[in-house]
């Protein structure tokens, strides 16, 4: 076969095609150098390509990675930034966000995730894949750190769509975000929307009862709480929520009225009575608490006897204290604290006969006790029974040579005209 | 006779001045915890957050689970105060604890209550009786009304704040997330954060310090990112605890030797056999030998895993033995064990091993004792002995492992992962030096290793470079930790990570450091625990039992030490508002503070242990043991001195501040003791 000119031309053309395909471009060569562990040479090549063509995003990408792999992330930062400007793709945004996470720069990482988030929303890509989860999770946590609640709310809205099973928790977190953002109207509107969907959302309900009065919706909140009680009449927490609401809003009378209504309905509910008493005490309504305890049956009062005595003490209701002090004394005459309180109370109330009886018993039990002996002697003196007074003191000094006793005895002798 | 008695008594009083009135500083703080709250150790907020500042202030922390045990009054005499930081308000035996705490307050114990008081209800939800709560409120001098609680930032506003105390690392803006109507009744109290409920007008003293201690309401001690649990201090814990428990005494310091920051380095044995990518054939252990241990004159405490030797193939094994023996033979290397089979998880119930070795079963003896025995019998040269164990895997040794190292007097370290950098810009990430395990103390390493910077060694492999930020942030504004360059053998697998490590060592070389082996650091930790400090008067202290810890620190002090009147004190250095005082190796030292600068020579700083310190008139002589660089500064000097330093004669001149500074590299690899003497020029000072 005779070789014709076009045979030669075809051959040359074929060789040229092969050469173009097989022969590495400078860019490809740089990439190969990076992969074969010669980053320095690659960086030199890529820098030259980049300086000639600053929009060559492929060169920028390889150069950024090569510099980072060499431990020079400071130099690659600008390149990663440029890359997403020139070629905003999922892959490049991911690289930018990763870069800032790896270089311990939370503020820039948040910015990168925000841009990636906005990019995906703009392109309607969605967030159901792994990258989507990464974006939402990191944007949310970094926004909380940076107090950027607007971004955090946006991220959380997407998370709610992704995880409908976690909607309840996410809704509650969302309330907190609106609150932190300082948006009262937005918070109220959001809570109302939640309660409209689910009246049993206790977190939302509790927030509503706190915030509604601030937004001028106190009555609306009260109605929601009453509805809650009526729907769940046995729910103690619902009852307490209502009482708390009225208490915080200084509507003690209203709360008291409700308590009485409930007690009327359930007269044997001891826990309710205890709860009411605790509420009275916690809100410093001591007189009503006393009245309540005095009104209940003896049996019901029994567990609260100590509390009642304390209330009498706090309110200086001396006459009321006599009986319980005597009861305690009879139960345990060796309770020195109670005995002293009782004696001084009886003396203070001028109930000398009772005081004499108690002190006689005490002197018998503690014959050397100077305080009791002196007190009994005083009682006798008050009753003009000097002889009895002297007898008590003489008995006491036999057991105790306390100078106070001796002195008092001396005084008694003198007053009796004796010169012993 | 009575005349002689009087003279004798007078003489005794003159001979024993002051010491008769000495009172030991009580450095023990009781941390009360509810063990049932702790799902894992990270829930122990006192150890996680509070122990670091408490330790820095010189206090030792002990823990008690108050749901199980309440120490009696006799036992409580051991403690200077109480810290609580409960996660919730439910506690088994809540009324008993409330009564106990009330009693401690009445007995004069200061209480720092952070977060929840912890005892509003018992474990069944039964409320603590009102009268018990009232007794507590009365004793703690507060009033409290639980009806006014709120967690809504929309309802809470700041009436007053002291930003220095309450916005230490993070501002309060938008994060007023807790209101409880707690009001301090003590008129002498200092309230640092006062909040108001917008709707009810109720007032809350959220952060306060008073005569009974102090309290911080939940959410105002630290910020916790609810998503990631990243943390920041809100209060300044150093000031908070110092104001409650007192701070006007010399604190044993674990960071410093003779005024210079301690520097150590240690390596875990993992990856010693891994072939390095640097040349594709050399094991990482050999690369470390060639490029690090023989090139940088720094102390490195090197550990190996015996399992690596067991699993090495024939040929590889001989080379590995050779490399390890050569490493351990270097004078700048201290040998240590990183286990036999390298437990990944130490806890008995979940225990797992990195190496599956035939015939091996776990016991502290096999893992710790036998590995050290093997190293000493086969790998270390004569004159050296391995007696250190670097905890492996999750670095959470159980009670038995800890007991074993204590029973056998083996040094232990690792765990903690201290960070303080741009990713974790907070003292909340600076771990305490100790971790408590059933009465024993695990020593945490002073800094994190490369694992946390490289996402468990998945990249970035240059990430370890950021550890320098931690070294910088734990030096200034307060020196909180020494420098510990801590890494693994596998760090030498890659060029970039090996170069990063070299850059870190290069950075360390630009700093003034006092090099020590890990064992040296552990000796300081022991000294921290054993030191006793007696206060004779506000400017006179006696230190005993400090063992190898020879540096004590007085904070916020702008005076000097009267070196001539003191005993066992070589000198001092003012640094960042603190006075670092250098003790000699005597059994007892007496520090006398003064407002006047000493006129006689004293040691301002030296980058190693100093012995044979002598000052005679204007002349000074001492021995300085250090590595890599000889650095010292003398103060109180005048004019020129004929000096002999390591046998070489030189002339040293005082500067206008009366200081002589000397710094020169040392050629010899390893620690060297250099004899130094300075004699004032004849004819007196020039």
PDB file of C-alpha atoms in Angstrom, chain B residues 317-483:
ATOM      1  CA  UNK B 317      12.090  -7.516  66.931  1.00  0.00           C
ATOM      2  CA  UNK B 318      15.887  -7.229  67.056  1.00  0.00           C
ATOM      3  CA  UNK B 319      15.735  -3.803  65.445  1.00  0.00           C
ATOM      4  CA  UNK B 320      13.045  -2.716  67.896  1.00  0.00           C
ATOM      5  CA  UNK B 321      15.072  -3.933  70.897  1.00  0.00           C
ATOM      6  CA  UNK B 322      18.057  -2.077  69.507  1.00  0.00           C
ATOM      7  CA  UNK B 323      16.117   1.153  69.014  1.00  0.00           C
ATOM      8  CA  UNK B 324      14.581   1.063  72.477  1.00  0.00           C
ATOM      9  CA  UNK B 325      17.891   0.259  74.156  1.00  0.00           C
ATOM     10  CA  UNK B 326      19.545   3.107  72.295  1.00  0.00           C
ATOM     11  CA  UNK B 327      16.744   5.470  73.283  1.00  0.00           C
ATOM     12  CA  UNK B 328      16.905   4.467  76.949  1.00  0.00           C
ATOM     13  CA  UNK B 329      20.681   4.800  76.933  1.00  0.00           C
ATOM     14  CA  UNK B 330      20.499   8.495  76.018  1.00  0.00           C
ATOM     15  CA  UNK B 331      21.249  10.733  79.000  1.00  0.00           C
ATOM     16  CA  UNK B 332      18.257  13.008  78.280  1.00  0.00           C
ATOM     17  CA  UNK B 333      15.856  10.075  78.403  1.00  0.00           C
ATOM     18  CA  UNK B 334      14.008   8.725  81.417  1.00  0.00           C
ATOM     19  CA  UNK B 335      12.548   5.228  80.898  1.00  0.00           C
ATOM     20  CA  UNK B 336       8.930   4.355  81.679  1.00  0.00           C
ATOM     21  CA  UNK B 337       6.285   1.748  80.987  1.00  0.00           C
ATOM     22  CA  UNK B 338       3.146   2.138  78.943  1.00  0.00           C
ATOM     23  CA  UNK B 339       1.931  -1.301  79.894  1.00  0.00           C
ATOM     24  CA  UNK B 340       2.193  -4.883  78.784  1.00  0.00           C
ATOM     25  CA  UNK B 341      -1.031  -5.328  76.787  1.00  0.00           C
ATOM     26  CA  UNK B 342      -2.083  -1.670  76.974  1.00  0.00           C
ATOM     27  CA  UNK B 343      -5.572  -1.552  78.518  1.00  0.00           C
ATOM     28  CA  UNK B 344      -7.889   0.633  76.467  1.00  0.00           C
ATOM     29  CA  UNK B 345     -10.516   0.688  79.193  1.00  0.00           C
ATOM     30  CA  UNK B 346      -9.362   0.074  82.758  1.00  0.00           C
ATOM     31  CA  UNK B 347     -12.717  -0.306  84.430  1.00  0.00           C
ATOM     32  CA  UNK B 348     -13.150  -3.971  85.369  1.00  0.00           C
ATOM     33  CA  UNK B 349     -16.652  -4.273  83.909  1.00  0.00           C
ATOM     34  CA  UNK B 350     -15.737  -2.912  80.484  1.00  0.00           C
ATOM     35  CA  UNK B 351     -12.023  -3.739  80.405  1.00  0.00           C
ATOM     36  CA  UNK B 352     -10.466  -4.166  76.991  1.00  0.00           C
ATOM     37  CA  UNK B 353      -6.888  -4.416  75.764  1.00  0.00           C
ATOM     38  CA  UNK B 354      -5.143  -2.916  72.745  1.00  0.00           C
ATOM     39  CA  UNK B 355      -3.056  -6.065  72.283  1.00  0.00           C
ATOM     40  CA  UNK B 356      -4.393  -9.589  72.274  1.00  0.00           C
ATOM     41  CA  UNK B 357      -1.424 -11.503  73.663  1.00  0.00           C
ATOM     42  CA  UNK B 358      -1.277 -15.238  74.068  1.00  0.00           C
ATOM     43  CA  UNK B 359      -0.991 -16.327  77.683  1.00  0.00           C
ATOM     44  CA  UNK B 360      -1.567 -12.845  79.018  1.00  0.00           C
ATOM     45  CA  UNK B 361      -4.325 -12.040  81.495  1.00  0.00           C
ATOM     46  CA  UNK B 362      -4.895  -8.709  83.111  1.00  0.00           C
ATOM     47  CA  UNK B 363      -3.833  -7.981  86.641  1.00  0.00           C
ATOM     48  CA  UNK B 364      -2.140  -4.843  87.961  1.00  0.00           C
ATOM     49  CA  UNK B 365       0.913  -6.998  88.617  1.00  0.00           C
ATOM     50  CA  UNK B 366       1.017  -8.286  85.025  1.00  0.00           C
ATOM     51  CA  UNK B 367       0.221  -4.999  83.368  1.00  0.00           C
ATOM     52  CA  UNK B 368       2.218  -2.609  85.503  1.00  0.00           C
ATOM     53  CA  UNK B 369       4.673  -4.557  87.642  1.00  0.00           C
ATOM     54  CA  UNK B 370       5.773  -7.079  85.026  1.00  0.00           C
ATOM     55  CA  UNK B 371       6.110  -4.463  82.274  1.00  0.00           C
ATOM     56  CA  UNK B 372       8.422  -2.377  84.448  1.00  0.00           C
ATOM     57  CA  UNK B 373      10.341  -5.480  85.462  1.00  0.00           C
ATOM     58  CA  UNK B 374      10.817  -6.431  81.816  1.00  0.00           C
ATOM     59  CA  UNK B 375      12.004  -2.949  80.913  1.00  0.00           C
ATOM     60  CA  UNK B 376      14.485  -2.940  83.778  1.00  0.00           C
ATOM     61  CA  UNK B 377      15.785  -6.414  83.010  1.00  0.00           C
ATOM     62  CA  UNK B 378      16.039  -6.145  79.236  1.00  0.00           C
ATOM     63  CA  UNK B 379      15.901  -2.579  77.974  1.00  0.00           C
ATOM     64  CA  UNK B 380      17.514  -0.024  80.263  1.00  0.00           C
ATOM     65  CA  UNK B 381      21.268   0.354  80.695  1.00  0.00           C
ATOM     66  CA  UNK B 382      23.032  -0.057  84.001  1.00  0.00           C
ATOM     67  CA  UNK B 383      22.534   2.895  86.286  1.00  0.00           C
ATOM     68  CA  UNK B 384      19.026   3.605  85.055  1.00  0.00           C
ATOM     69  CA  UNK B 385      15.789   2.256  86.390  1.00  0.00           C
ATOM     70  CA  UNK B 386      12.265   2.555  85.082  1.00  0.00           C
ATOM     71  CA  UNK B 387       9.801   3.290  87.870  1.00  0.00           C
ATOM     72  CA  UNK B 388       7.110   5.221  86.069  1.00  0.00           C
ATOM     73  CA  UNK B 389       3.833   4.086  84.605  1.00  0.00           C
ATOM     74  CA  UNK B 390       2.034   6.150  81.981  1.00  0.00           C
ATOM     75  CA  UNK B 391      -1.679   5.287  82.058  1.00  0.00           C
ATOM     76  CA  UNK B 392      -2.983   3.890  78.798  1.00  0.00           C
ATOM     77  CA  UNK B 393      -6.199   4.009  76.783  1.00  0.00           C
ATOM     78  CA  UNK B 394      -8.939   5.974  78.505  1.00  0.00           C
ATOM     79  CA  UNK B 395      -6.476   6.805  81.312  1.00  0.00           C
ATOM     80  CA  UNK B 396      -9.027   5.942  83.963  1.00  0.00           C
ATOM     81  CA  UNK B 397      -7.266   3.408  86.176  1.00  0.00           C
ATOM     82  CA  UNK B 398      -9.490   1.636  88.642  1.00  0.00           C
ATOM     83  CA  UNK B 399      -8.916   1.406  92.375  1.00  0.00           C
ATOM     84  CA  UNK B 400      -6.823  -1.796  92.159  1.00  0.00           C
ATOM     85  CA  UNK B 401      -4.456  -0.367  89.569  1.00  0.00           C
ATOM     86  CA  UNK B 402      -3.969   2.812  91.557  1.00  0.00           C
ATOM     87  CA  UNK B 403      -3.486   0.858  94.745  1.00  0.00           C
ATOM     88  CA  UNK B 404      -0.849  -1.240  93.014  1.00  0.00           C
ATOM     89  CA  UNK B 405       1.244   1.746  91.974  1.00  0.00           C
ATOM     90  CA  UNK B 406       0.990   3.266  95.446  1.00  0.00           C
ATOM     91  CA  UNK B 407       1.770   0.009  97.218  1.00  0.00           C
ATOM     92  CA  UNK B 408       4.832  -0.456  95.019  1.00  0.00           C
ATOM     93  CA  UNK B 409       5.916   3.173  95.071  1.00  0.00           C
ATOM     94  CA  UNK B 410       5.647   3.541  91.295  1.00  0.00           C
ATOM     95  CA  UNK B 411       5.188   6.997  89.798  1.00  0.00           C
ATOM     96  CA  UNK B 412       2.040   7.407  87.700  1.00  0.00           C
ATOM     97  CA  UNK B 413       0.764   9.966  85.221  1.00  0.00           C
ATOM     98  CA  UNK B 414      -1.574  10.608  82.265  1.00  0.00           C
ATOM     99  CA  UNK B 415      -5.120  11.686  81.644  1.00  0.00           C
ATOM    100  CA  UNK B 416      -6.587  15.121  82.115  1.00  0.00           C
ATOM    101  CA  UNK B 417      -6.238  16.462  78.578  1.00  0.00           C
ATOM    102  CA  UNK B 418      -5.722  20.054  79.633  1.00  0.00           C
ATOM    103  CA  UNK B 419      -6.502  22.512  76.872  1.00  0.00           C
ATOM    104  CA  UNK B 420      -6.715  26.300  76.873  1.00  0.00           C
ATOM    105  CA  UNK B 421      -6.692  27.511  73.300  1.00  0.00           C
ATOM    106  CA  UNK B 422      -8.830  29.243  70.707  1.00  0.00           C
ATOM    107  CA  UNK B 423     -11.132  26.239  70.477  1.00  0.00           C
ATOM    108  CA  UNK B 424     -11.409  25.858  74.250  1.00  0.00           C
ATOM    109  CA  UNK B 425     -10.655  29.357  75.554  1.00  0.00           C
ATOM    110  CA  UNK B 426     -11.381  28.690  79.199  1.00  0.00           C
ATOM    111  CA  UNK B 427      -9.864  27.646  82.493  1.00  0.00           C
ATOM    112  CA  UNK B 428     -12.671  25.072  82.655  1.00  0.00           C
ATOM    113  CA  UNK B 429     -10.530  22.946  80.336  1.00  0.00           C
ATOM    114  CA  UNK B 430      -7.487  23.072  82.603  1.00  0.00           C
ATOM    115  CA  UNK B 431      -7.690  19.829  84.518  1.00  0.00           C
ATOM    116  CA  UNK B 432      -6.574  19.594  88.114  1.00  0.00           C
ATOM    117  CA  UNK B 433      -3.229  17.858  88.736  1.00  0.00           C
ATOM    118  CA  UNK B 434      -4.955  14.969  90.491  1.00  0.00           C
ATOM    119  CA  UNK B 435      -7.869  12.665  89.896  1.00  0.00           C
ATOM    120  CA  UNK B 436      -9.412  10.990  92.943  1.00  0.00           C
ATOM    121  CA  UNK B 437      -9.951   7.238  92.825  1.00  0.00           C
ATOM    122  CA  UNK B 438     -11.196   5.784  96.088  1.00  0.00           C
ATOM    123  CA  UNK B 439      -8.719   7.613  98.276  1.00  0.00           C
ATOM    124  CA  UNK B 440      -5.814   7.326  95.855  1.00  0.00           C
ATOM    125  CA  UNK B 441      -4.641  10.056  93.528  1.00  0.00           C
ATOM    126  CA  UNK B 442      -3.998   9.594  89.844  1.00  0.00           C
ATOM    127  CA  UNK B 443      -1.617  12.248  88.552  1.00  0.00           C
ATOM    128  CA  UNK B 444      -2.961  13.954  85.460  1.00  0.00           C
ATOM    129  CA  UNK B 445      -0.497  15.095  82.809  1.00  0.00           C
ATOM    130  CA  UNK B 446      -0.043  18.833  82.725  1.00  0.00           C
ATOM    131  CA  UNK B 447      -1.088  19.250  79.085  1.00  0.00           C
ATOM    132  CA  UNK B 448      -3.011  17.394  76.403  1.00  0.00           C
ATOM    133  CA  UNK B 449      -1.228  15.282  73.807  1.00  0.00           C
ATOM    134  CA  UNK B 450      -1.590  15.382  70.027  1.00  0.00           C
ATOM    135  CA  UNK B 451      -4.595  13.034  70.019  1.00  0.00           C
ATOM    136  CA  UNK B 452      -7.085  15.720  70.976  1.00  0.00           C
ATOM    137  CA  UNK B 453      -5.655  18.127  68.395  1.00  0.00           C
ATOM    138  CA  UNK B 454      -5.767  15.638  65.533  1.00  0.00           C
ATOM    139  CA  UNK B 455      -9.272  14.257  66.046  1.00  0.00           C
ATOM    140  CA  UNK B 456      -7.982  10.942  67.414  1.00  0.00           C
ATOM    141  CA  UNK B 457      -5.135  10.912  64.908  1.00  0.00           C
ATOM    142  CA  UNK B 458      -7.317  11.308  61.834  1.00  0.00           C
ATOM    143  CA  UNK B 459      -6.160  14.821  60.993  1.00  0.00           C
ATOM    144  CA  UNK B 460      -5.189  17.557  60.842  1.00  0.00           C
ATOM    145  CA  UNK B 461      -1.745  16.109  61.394  1.00  0.00           C
ATOM    146  CA  UNK B 462      -0.333  19.581  61.991  1.00  0.00           C
ATOM    147  CA  UNK B 463      -3.003  20.132  64.675  1.00  0.00           C
ATOM    148  CA  UNK B 464      -0.581  19.654  67.579  1.00  0.00           C
ATOM    149  CA  UNK B 465       0.886  23.085  66.775  1.00  0.00           C
ATOM    150  CA  UNK B 466      -2.059  24.638  68.644  1.00  0.00           C
ATOM    151  CA  UNK B 467      -0.829  23.160  71.923  1.00  0.00           C
ATOM    152  CA  UNK B 468       1.464  26.178  72.147  1.00  0.00           C
ATOM    153  CA  UNK B 469      -1.619  28.309  72.791  1.00  0.00           C
ATOM    154  CA  UNK B 470      -2.289  26.189  75.880  1.00  0.00           C
ATOM    155  CA  UNK B 471       1.329  26.594  77.006  1.00  0.00           C
ATOM    156  CA  UNK B 472       0.942  30.376  76.597  1.00  0.00           C
ATOM    157  CA  UNK B 473      -2.475  30.643  78.239  1.00  0.00           C
ATOM    158  CA  UNK B 474      -1.442  28.578  81.256  1.00  0.00           C
ATOM    159  CA  UNK B 475       1.561  30.867  81.779  1.00  0.00           C
ATOM    160  CA  UNK B 476      -0.120  34.241  81.557  1.00  0.00           C
ATOM    161  CA  UNK B 477      -1.879  36.062  83.175  1.00  0.00           C
ATOM    162  CA  UNK B 478      -1.307  33.400  85.815  1.00  0.00           C
ATOM    163  CA  UNK B 479       1.168  30.565  85.732  1.00  0.00           C
ATOM    164  CA  UNK B 480      -1.102  27.607  86.241  1.00  0.00           C
ATOM    165  CA  UNK B 481       0.730  24.682  84.640  1.00  0.00           C
ATOM    166  CA  UNK B 482       4.253  23.753  83.622  1.00  0.00           C
ATOM    167  CA  UNK B 483       4.935  22.971  79.969  1.00  0.00           C
TER     168      UNK B 483
END
